Coordinates of C-alpha atoms in Angstrom, one line a residue:
X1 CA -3.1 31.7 -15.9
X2 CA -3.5 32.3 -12.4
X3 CA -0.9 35.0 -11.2
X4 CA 1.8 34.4 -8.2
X5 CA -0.1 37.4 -6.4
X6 CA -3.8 36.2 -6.8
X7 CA -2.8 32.4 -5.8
X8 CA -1.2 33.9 -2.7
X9 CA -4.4 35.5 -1.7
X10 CA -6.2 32.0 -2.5
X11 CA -3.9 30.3 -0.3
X12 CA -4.2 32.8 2.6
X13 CA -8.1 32.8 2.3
X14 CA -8.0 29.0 2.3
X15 CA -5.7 29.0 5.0
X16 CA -7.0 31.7 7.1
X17 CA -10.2 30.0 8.9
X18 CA -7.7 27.2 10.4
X19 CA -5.5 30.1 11.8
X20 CA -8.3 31.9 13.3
X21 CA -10.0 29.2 15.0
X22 CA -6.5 28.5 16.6
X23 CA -6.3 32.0 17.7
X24 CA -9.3 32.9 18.5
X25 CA -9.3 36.5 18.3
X26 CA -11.6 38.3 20.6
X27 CA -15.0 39.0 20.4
X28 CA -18.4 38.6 22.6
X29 CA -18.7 35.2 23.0
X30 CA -19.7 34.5 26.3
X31 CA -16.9 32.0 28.1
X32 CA -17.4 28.8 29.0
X33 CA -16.0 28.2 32.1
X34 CA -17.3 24.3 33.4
X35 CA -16.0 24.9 36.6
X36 CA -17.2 28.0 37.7
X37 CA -20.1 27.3 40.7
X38 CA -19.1 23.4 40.5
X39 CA -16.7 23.5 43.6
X40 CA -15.8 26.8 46.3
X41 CA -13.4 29.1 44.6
X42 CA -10.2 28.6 46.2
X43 CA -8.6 31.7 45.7
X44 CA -6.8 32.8 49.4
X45 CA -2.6 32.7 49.1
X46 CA -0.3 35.2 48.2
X47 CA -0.3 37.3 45.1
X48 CA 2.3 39.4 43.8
X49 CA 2.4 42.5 41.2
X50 CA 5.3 42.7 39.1
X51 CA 4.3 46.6 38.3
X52 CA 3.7 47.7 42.2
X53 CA 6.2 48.8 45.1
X54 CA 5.8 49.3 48.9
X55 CA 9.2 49.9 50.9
X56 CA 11.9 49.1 48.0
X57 CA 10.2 45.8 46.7
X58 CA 7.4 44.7 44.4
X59 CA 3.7 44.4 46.2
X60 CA 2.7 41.1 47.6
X61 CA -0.6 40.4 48.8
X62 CA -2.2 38.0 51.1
X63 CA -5.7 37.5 50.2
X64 CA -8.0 35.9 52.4
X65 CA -11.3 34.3 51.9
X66 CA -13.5 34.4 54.6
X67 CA -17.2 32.6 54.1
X68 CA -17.9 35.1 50.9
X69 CA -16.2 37.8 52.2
X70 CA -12.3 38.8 50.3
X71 CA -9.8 40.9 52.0
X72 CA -6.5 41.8 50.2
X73 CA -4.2 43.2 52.7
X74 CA -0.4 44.1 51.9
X75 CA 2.5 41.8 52.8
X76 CA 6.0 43.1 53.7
X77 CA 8.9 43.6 55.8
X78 CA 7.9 44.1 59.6
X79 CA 9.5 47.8 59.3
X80 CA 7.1 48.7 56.1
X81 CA 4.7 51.2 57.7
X82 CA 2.3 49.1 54.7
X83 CA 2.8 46.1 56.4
X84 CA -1.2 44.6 57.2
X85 CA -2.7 47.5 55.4
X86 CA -6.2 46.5 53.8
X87 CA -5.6 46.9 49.8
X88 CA -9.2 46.1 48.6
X89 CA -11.9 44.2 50.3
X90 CA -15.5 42.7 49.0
X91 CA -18.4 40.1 49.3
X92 CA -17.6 37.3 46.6
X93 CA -20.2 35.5 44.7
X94 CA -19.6 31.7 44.0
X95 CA -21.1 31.7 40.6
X96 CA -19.2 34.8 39.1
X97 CA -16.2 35.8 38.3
X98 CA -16.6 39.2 39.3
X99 CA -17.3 41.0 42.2
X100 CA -17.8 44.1 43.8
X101 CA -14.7 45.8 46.1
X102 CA -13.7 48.9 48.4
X103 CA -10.5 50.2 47.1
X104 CA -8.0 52.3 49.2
X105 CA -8.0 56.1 48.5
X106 CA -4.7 58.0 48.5
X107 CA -5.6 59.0 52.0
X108 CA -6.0 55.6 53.0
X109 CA -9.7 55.4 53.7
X110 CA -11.3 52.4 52.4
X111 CA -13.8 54.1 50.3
X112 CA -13.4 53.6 46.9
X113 CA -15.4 51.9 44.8
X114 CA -14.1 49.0 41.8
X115 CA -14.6 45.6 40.2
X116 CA -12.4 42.4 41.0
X117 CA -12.2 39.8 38.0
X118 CA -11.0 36.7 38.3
X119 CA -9.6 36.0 35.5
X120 CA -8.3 32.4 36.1
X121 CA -8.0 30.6 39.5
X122 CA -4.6 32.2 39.8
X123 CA -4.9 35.6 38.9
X124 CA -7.0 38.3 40.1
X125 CA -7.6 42.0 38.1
X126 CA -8.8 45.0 40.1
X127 CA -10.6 48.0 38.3
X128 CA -10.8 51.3 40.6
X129 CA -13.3 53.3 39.6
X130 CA -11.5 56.6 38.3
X131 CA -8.5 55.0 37.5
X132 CA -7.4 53.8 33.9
X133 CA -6.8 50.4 33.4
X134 CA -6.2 47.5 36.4
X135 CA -3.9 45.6 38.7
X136 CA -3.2 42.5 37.8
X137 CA -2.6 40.4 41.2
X138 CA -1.0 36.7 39.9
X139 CA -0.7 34.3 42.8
X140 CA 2.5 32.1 43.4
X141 CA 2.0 29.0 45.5
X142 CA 0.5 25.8 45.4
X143 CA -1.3 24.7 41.9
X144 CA -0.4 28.2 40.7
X145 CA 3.0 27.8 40.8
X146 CA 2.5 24.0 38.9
X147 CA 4.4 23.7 35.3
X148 CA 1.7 24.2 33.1
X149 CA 2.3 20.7 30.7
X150 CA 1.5 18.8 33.1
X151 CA -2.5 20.2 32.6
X152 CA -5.1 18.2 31.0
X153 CA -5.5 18.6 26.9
X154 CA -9.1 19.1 25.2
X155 CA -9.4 18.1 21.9
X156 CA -12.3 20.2 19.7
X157 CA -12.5 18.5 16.1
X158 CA -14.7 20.0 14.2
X159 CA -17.3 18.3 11.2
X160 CA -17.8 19.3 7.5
X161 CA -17.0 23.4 6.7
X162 CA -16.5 24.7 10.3
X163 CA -14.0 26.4 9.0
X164 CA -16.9 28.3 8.1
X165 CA -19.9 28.0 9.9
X166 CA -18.3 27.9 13.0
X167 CA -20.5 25.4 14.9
X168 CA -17.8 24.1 16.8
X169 CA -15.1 26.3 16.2
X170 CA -17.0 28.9 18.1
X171 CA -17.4 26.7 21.2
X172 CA -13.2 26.4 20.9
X173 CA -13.0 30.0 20.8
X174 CA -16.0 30.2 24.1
X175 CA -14.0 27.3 26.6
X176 CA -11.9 29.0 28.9
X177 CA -8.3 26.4 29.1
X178 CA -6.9 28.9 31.4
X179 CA -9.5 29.3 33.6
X180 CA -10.0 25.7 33.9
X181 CA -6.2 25.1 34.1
X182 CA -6.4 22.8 30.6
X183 CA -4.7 23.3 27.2
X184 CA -6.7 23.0 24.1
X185 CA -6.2 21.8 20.2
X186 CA -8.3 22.3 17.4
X187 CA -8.6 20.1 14.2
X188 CA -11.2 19.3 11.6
X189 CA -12.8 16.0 10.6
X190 CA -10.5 15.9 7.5
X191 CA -7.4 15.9 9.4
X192 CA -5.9 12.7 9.4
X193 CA -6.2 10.6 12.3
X194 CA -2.9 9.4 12.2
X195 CA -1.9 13.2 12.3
X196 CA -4.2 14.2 14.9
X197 CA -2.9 11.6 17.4
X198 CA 0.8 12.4 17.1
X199 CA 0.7 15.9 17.5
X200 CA -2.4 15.0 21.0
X201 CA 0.2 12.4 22.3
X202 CA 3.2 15.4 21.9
X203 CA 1.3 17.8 23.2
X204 CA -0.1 15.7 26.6
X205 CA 3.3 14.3 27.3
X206 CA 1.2 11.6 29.7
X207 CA -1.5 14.3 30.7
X208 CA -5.2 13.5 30.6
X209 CA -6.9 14.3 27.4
X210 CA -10.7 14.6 26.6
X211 CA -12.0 14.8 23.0
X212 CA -15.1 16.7 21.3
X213 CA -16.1 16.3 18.2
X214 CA -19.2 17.5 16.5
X215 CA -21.6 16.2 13.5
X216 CA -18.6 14.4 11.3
X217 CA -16.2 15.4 13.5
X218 CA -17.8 13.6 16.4
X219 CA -17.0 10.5 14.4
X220 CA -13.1 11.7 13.9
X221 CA -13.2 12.0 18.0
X222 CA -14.1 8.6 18.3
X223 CA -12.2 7.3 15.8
X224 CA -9.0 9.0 17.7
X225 CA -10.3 7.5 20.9
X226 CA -10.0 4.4 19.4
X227 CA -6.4 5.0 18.2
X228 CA -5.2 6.3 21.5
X229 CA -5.9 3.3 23.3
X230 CA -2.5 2.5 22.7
X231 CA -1.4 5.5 24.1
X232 CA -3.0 5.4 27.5
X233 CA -6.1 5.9 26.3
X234 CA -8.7 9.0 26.5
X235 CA -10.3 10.7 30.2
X236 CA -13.4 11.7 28.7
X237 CA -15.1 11.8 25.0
X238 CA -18.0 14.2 24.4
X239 CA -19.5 13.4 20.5
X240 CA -22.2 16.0 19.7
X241 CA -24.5 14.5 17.5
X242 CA -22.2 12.7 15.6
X243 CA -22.3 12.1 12.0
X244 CA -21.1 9.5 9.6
X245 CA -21.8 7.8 6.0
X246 CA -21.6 4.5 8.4
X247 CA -24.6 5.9 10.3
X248 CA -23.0 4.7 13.5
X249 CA -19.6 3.7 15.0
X250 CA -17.3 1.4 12.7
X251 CA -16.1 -1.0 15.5
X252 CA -16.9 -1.2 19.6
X253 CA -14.6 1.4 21.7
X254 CA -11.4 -1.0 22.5
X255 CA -11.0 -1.8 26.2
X256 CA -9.3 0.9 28.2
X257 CA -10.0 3.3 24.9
X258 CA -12.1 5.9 27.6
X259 CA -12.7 6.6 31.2
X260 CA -16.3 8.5 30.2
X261 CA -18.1 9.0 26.9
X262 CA -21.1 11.0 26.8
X263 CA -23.2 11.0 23.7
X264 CA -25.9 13.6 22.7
X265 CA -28.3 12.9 19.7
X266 CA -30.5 15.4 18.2
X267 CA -34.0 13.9 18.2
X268 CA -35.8 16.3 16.3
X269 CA -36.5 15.0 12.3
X270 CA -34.8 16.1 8.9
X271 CA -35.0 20.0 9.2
X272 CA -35.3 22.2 5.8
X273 CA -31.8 24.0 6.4
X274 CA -28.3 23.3 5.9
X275 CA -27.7 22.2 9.7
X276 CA -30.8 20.1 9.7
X277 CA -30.3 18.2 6.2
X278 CA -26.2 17.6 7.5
X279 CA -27.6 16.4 10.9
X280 CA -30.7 14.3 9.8
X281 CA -29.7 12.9 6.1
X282 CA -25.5 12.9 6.9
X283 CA -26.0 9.5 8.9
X284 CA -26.8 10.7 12.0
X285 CA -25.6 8.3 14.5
X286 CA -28.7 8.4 17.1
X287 CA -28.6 7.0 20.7
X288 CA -25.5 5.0 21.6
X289 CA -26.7 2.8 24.4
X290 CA -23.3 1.7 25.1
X291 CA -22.0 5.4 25.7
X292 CA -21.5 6.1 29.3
X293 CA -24.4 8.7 29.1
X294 CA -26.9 9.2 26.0
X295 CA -28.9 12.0 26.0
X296 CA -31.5 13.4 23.9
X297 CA -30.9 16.7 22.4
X298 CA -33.1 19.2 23.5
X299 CA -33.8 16.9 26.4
X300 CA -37.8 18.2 26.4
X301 CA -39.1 17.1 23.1
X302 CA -41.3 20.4 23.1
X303 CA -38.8 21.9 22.3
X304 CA -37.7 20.5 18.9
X305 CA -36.3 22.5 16.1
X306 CA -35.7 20.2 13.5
X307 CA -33.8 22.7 11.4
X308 CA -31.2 24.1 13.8
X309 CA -30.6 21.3 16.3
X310 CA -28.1 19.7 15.0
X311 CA -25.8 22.8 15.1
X312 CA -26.6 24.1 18.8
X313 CA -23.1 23.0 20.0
X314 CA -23.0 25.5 22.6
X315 CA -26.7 24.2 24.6
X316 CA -25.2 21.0 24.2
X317 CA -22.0 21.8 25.8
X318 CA -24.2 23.2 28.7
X319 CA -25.8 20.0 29.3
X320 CA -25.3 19.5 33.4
X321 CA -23.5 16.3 32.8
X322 CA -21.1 17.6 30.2
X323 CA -20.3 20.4 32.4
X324 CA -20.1 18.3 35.1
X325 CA -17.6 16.4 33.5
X326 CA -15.7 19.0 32.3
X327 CA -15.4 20.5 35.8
X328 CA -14.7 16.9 37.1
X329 CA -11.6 17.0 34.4
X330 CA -10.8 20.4 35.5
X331 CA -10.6 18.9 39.5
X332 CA -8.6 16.7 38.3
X333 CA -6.2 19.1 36.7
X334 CA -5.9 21.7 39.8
X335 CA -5.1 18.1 41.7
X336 CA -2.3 16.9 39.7
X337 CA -1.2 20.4 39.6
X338 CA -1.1 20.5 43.2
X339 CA 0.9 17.0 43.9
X340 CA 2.9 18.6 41.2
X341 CA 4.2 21.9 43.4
X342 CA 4.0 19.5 46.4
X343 CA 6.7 17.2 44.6
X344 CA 9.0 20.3 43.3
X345 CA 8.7 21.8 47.0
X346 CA 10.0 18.6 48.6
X347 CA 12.6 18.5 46.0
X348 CA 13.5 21.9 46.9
X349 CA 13.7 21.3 50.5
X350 CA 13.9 17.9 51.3
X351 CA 13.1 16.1 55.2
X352 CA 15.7 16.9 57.6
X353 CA 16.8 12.7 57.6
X354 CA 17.5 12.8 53.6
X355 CA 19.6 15.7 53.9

């Protein structure tokens, strides 16, 4: 008989992949960040740091962004003698997230050295070389300031044991929500549909949501794209080589369903591994000529690898036009975000003729 102790331990090992692709606990994986280089960084507005004083009150800062060139410079009372003084300054590049700056040295000169790190499009973190640890600069106006429920959901449902191979569960862990000002769920292909859906339509509260699914779980995505019709249907659906015993989709997408589906097929052959025998033998759905875009996956057939195609979920998500739709979504977001703080302002300080 199996003991209270040892079925504890099953249940936690059984249980313990699901909790960690939720999590996500760190490690190397490179981000993905679909936005980044896709539109001009708009980072200039007023930062504050909760753990930083100048004349009796915490540290604001304006930043301003001048072609590439970032100045932080301190904001305050007209009697702080810090009043205009240049915090950190440095030349920005468009497709990083980090970038070089001149710090301010106790004795004011502008000659230290450090890194800026923009850690989302409303927070900035600036290492001085020297010092331990950063500042964290969070700005507070416009999008920033925006209730974050009202951000676009991404859906990541996985196919048959990610829990343990990780083929999309990694590229959960690797998408950057905060950066691109999203939310993000994770489920498997075995979830129920019916399931999935409620706890999507709960968690969107009327937000745009976009759905990827990969290998059996690109069928699950479609399937909930389907359902969600009802519910004001889907922005964008991404299936990475999708897989089902069907061999293809069960019914058409319903009217309305999706704004944008993009499908990617491997086109390599049956591959002697694991990932290839799931992808090629699983009833691999193919080209879908009635997807908004079908491409072939690796694009150059040159570069075929039958036996490990079916499984490189991150190349895929680095198509152009997935990432181009994912920044498009992410627009989208730091839009309604921005209407959002617009509204609330207004509210807060309505026209002089409707007071």
């Amino acid at each position: 008989m199996w003991s209270t102790r040892a079925l504890a331990v099953v249940a936690v090992w059984i249980a313990g992949p699901r909790l960690w692709a939720q999590e996500c606990p760190p490690d190397r994986t490179a981000p993905i960040r679909p936005s980044l280089g896709h539109a001009p960084m708009e980072i200039a507005g007023v930062y504050r740091a909760p753990f930083e004083y100048v004349c009796g009150g915490p540290l604001a800062l304006r930043v301003r962004l001048a072609g590439a060139e970032v100045t932080a410079t301190v904001e305050a009372d007209n009697g702080c003698a810090q009043n205009g003084q240049v915090r950190w300054r440095g030349s920005m590049d468009a497709r990083r997230a980090d970038f070089p700056v001149r710090t301010r040295r106790p004795d004011g000169s502008l000659t230290g050295t450090g890194t800026a790190t923009l850690l989302d499009p409303c927070t900035i973190a600036v290492t001085a070389a020297g010092r331990a640890g950063s500042a964290r600069y969070t700005r507070t106006e416009g999008a920033c300031a925006a209730d974050e429920r009202g951000r676009p959901v991404v859906v990541f449902i996985g196919g048959a044991l990610d829990d343990w191979n990780r083929n999309l569960q990694k590229v959960f862990c690797a998408y950057d929500a905060r950066w691109e000002r999203t939310r993000k769920l994770y489920f498997t292909h075995t979830d129920a549909v019916a399931d999935v859906r409620r706890r999507v339509v709960l968690e969107a509260a009327g937000a745009p949501v976009a759905i990827i699914g990969h290998s059996y779980g690109g069928s699950a995505a479609y399937e909930l794209a389907n359902a969600m019709e009802e519910d004001g249907g889907v922005a964008l659906l991404l299936t990475l080589d999708p897989v089902s015993r069907a061999g293809g989709p069960r019914e058409p997408l319903r009217p309305g369903a999706v704004d944008r589906w993009i499908n990617v097929w491997a086109g390599s052959g049956i591959g002697l591994s694991s990932c290839g025998l799931a992808g090629a033998i699983g009833g691999a759905w193919g080209p879908q000529p009635s997807a908004n875009a079908d491409i072939r996956f690796p694009p150059d057939p040159a570069n075929d690898n039958p036996s490990m195609d079916h499984c490189k979920t991150e190349e895929m998500m680095r198509l152009p036009a997935i990432l181009d739709a994912l920044a498009a979504l992410a627009s989208s977001a730091r839009s309604t975000e921005s209407r959002a703080a617009a509204a609330s302002a207004e509210r807060m300080n309505p026209p002089l003729e409707q007071r």
